[in-house]
Coordinates of C-alpha atoms in Angstrom, one line a residue:
M1 CA 20.9 8.8 11.1
T2 CA 18.9 11.3 13.2
S3 CA 15.5 10.7 14.7
P4 CA 12.6 12.0 12.6
I5 CA 11.0 15.2 13.7
V6 CA 7.5 14.5 14.9
V7 CA 4.7 16.6 13.3
R8 CA 1.2 15.9 14.8
V9 CA -1.6 15.8 12.3
R10 CA -5.4 16.0 12.7
R11 CA -8.0 15.1 10.2
V12 CA -10.4 18.0 10.1
R13 CA -13.4 16.0 8.8
T14 CA -14.6 12.4 8.9
H15 CA -15.2 10.4 5.8
P16 CA -16.2 6.7 5.4
E17 CA -13.0 6.2 3.4
P18 CA -10.3 8.4 4.9
L19 CA -7.4 9.4 2.6
P20 CA -3.9 8.0 3.4
L21 CA -1.8 10.4 5.5
P22 CA 1.0 12.1 3.5
R23 CA 4.2 10.0 3.3
Y24 CA 7.5 10.0 1.5
E25 CA 7.1 8.0 -1.7
T26 CA 10.8 7.1 -1.9
A27 CA 13.6 6.7 0.6
L28 CA 15.3 10.0 -0.3
A29 CA 12.3 12.1 -1.2
A30 CA 12.3 15.7 0.3
G31 CA 8.5 16.1 0.2
M32 CA 5.4 14.2 1.1
D33 CA 2.4 14.2 -1.3
L34 CA -0.7 16.1 -0.2
R35 CA -4.1 14.8 -1.5
A36 CA -7.3 16.6 -2.5
D37 CA -9.9 16.0 0.3
I38 CA -12.9 17.0 -1.7
E39 CA -16.3 15.3 -2.4
G40 CA -16.4 14.1 -5.9
E41 CA -14.5 16.2 -8.4
L42 CA -13.6 19.9 -9.1
T43 CA -12.8 21.1 -12.6
L44 CA -10.5 24.1 -13.0
G45 CA -10.9 25.8 -16.3
P46 CA -8.0 27.5 -18.1
F47 CA -6.4 30.1 -15.8
E48 CA -8.8 29.3 -12.9
R49 CA -7.6 28.8 -9.4
A50 CA -9.1 27.3 -6.2
A51 CA -8.1 26.6 -2.7
I52 CA -8.1 22.8 -2.5
P53 CA -8.6 21.4 1.0
T54 CA -6.3 18.6 2.2
G55 CA -8.4 17.5 5.1
L56 CA -5.4 17.9 7.4
A57 CA -4.3 20.3 10.1
I58 CA -0.7 20.0 11.4
A59 CA 1.2 21.1 14.5
L60 CA 4.8 21.9 13.6
P61 CA 7.4 22.1 16.3
P62 CA 8.8 25.6 17.0
G63 CA 11.6 26.5 14.6
F64 CA 10.0 24.7 11.6
E65 CA 7.7 25.6 8.7
A66 CA 5.9 23.5 6.2
Q67 CA 6.4 24.5 2.5
L68 CA 3.7 23.7 0.0
R69 CA 5.3 23.0 -3.4
P70 CA 4.0 22.0 -6.9
R71 CA 4.2 18.4 -8.1
S72 CA 6.5 18.4 -11.2
G73 CA 4.4 15.9 -13.1
L74 CA 1.2 17.9 -12.8
A75 CA 3.1 21.1 -13.8
L76 CA 4.7 19.5 -16.9
R77 CA 1.8 17.4 -18.2
H78 CA -1.1 19.6 -17.2
G79 CA 0.1 23.1 -16.5
L80 CA -1.0 22.9 -12.9
T81 CA 1.0 24.7 -10.2
L82 CA 0.6 26.5 -6.9
L83 CA -0.2 30.1 -7.2
N84 CA 1.8 31.1 -4.0
S85 CA 4.7 28.7 -4.4
P86 CA 6.1 27.8 -2.1
G87 CA 3.2 28.4 0.2
T88 CA 4.2 28.5 3.9
V89 CA 2.4 26.9 6.9
D90 CA 3.7 28.6 10.0
A91 CA 4.4 26.6 13.2
D92 CA 1.6 28.4 15.1
Y93 CA -1.1 27.8 12.4
R94 CA -3.7 25.1 13.4
G95 CA -6.3 25.4 10.6
E96 CA -6.7 23.1 7.6
V97 CA -3.9 23.1 5.1
Q98 CA -5.2 24.1 1.7
V99 CA -3.4 24.2 -1.6
V100 CA -4.0 27.2 -3.9
L101 CA -3.9 25.3 -7.2
V102 CA -4.0 27.2 -10.6
N103 CA -4.5 25.8 -14.1
L104 CA -2.1 27.6 -16.4
S105 CA -3.0 25.5 -19.4
S106 CA -5.5 26.1 -22.1
H107 CA -7.5 23.0 -21.2
P108 CA -9.8 22.2 -18.2
F109 CA -8.3 19.9 -15.5
T110 CA -10.5 17.9 -13.2
V111 CA -9.2 17.3 -9.7
K112 CA -10.6 14.1 -8.1
R113 CA -10.8 13.1 -4.5
G114 CA -7.6 11.6 -3.2
E115 CA -5.5 12.9 -6.1
R116 CA -2.0 14.0 -5.2
I117 CA -1.9 17.7 -5.8
A118 CA 1.1 19.2 -4.0
Q119 CA 4.2 18.3 -1.9
L120 CA 4.7 19.2 1.7
V121 CA 8.3 19.9 2.8
V122 CA 9.1 20.5 6.4
A123 CA 12.1 22.8 6.9
P124 CA 13.9 24.7 9.7
V125 CA 13.3 28.4 9.9
S126 CA 16.0 30.9 10.7
R127 CA 15.0 33.9 12.8
V128 CA 17.0 37.1 12.2
S129 CA 17.2 40.6 13.6
L130 CA 17.2 43.5 11.1
V131 CA 19.6 46.3 11.8
E132 CA 19.3 49.5 9.8
W133 CA 22.7 50.5 8.2
E134 CA 23.6 53.6 6.1
V135 CA 26.0 51.9 3.7
L136 CA 26.2 48.2 2.9
D137 CA 29.4 46.4 1.9
S138 CA 30.1 46.3 -1.8
T139 CA 30.1 43.1 -3.9
E140 CA 31.1 42.2 -7.4
R141 CA 27.4 41.9 -8.3
G142 CA 26.4 45.1 -6.6
E143 CA 22.7 46.1 -7.3
G144 CA 22.3 43.9 -10.4
G145 CA 19.3 41.7 -10.3
F146 CA 16.6 40.2 -12.5
G147 CA 18.9 38.5 -15.0
S148 CA 21.9 40.8 -14.6
T149 CA 24.2 37.8 -14.4
G150 CA 23.3 36.5 -17.9
R151 CA 21.3 33.6 -19.2

């Protein structure tokens, strides 16, 4: 097993009862749950969105990004998802990580302090060089997209 990648984290505000740091909930989980670091509650009406603070800033090592992803239970049971999913936190960003949560249901949803609202997945980033080319090699699929391969 390889050594874990170290990601430094800073709490951006103090609170008498700090929220737990994100952690993997199971041994093979890909993501860590992020919590809403809000005072009290925030209600999102149908089709409303808000940037929900997590209270954390992170320092990713070069060559990595953090992806913000929806939690499947919130999506299935309450119609909540991330508007820019997956959201990307770049390695050079040092501000507070916030989650753009949207309520796609027809019922209001109340977010409470400490509620798990998204997942954080740290992943390697590939850097590429773009080279302009007159003609690209052909493939069986060609230019077909947006459902061209069937259901």
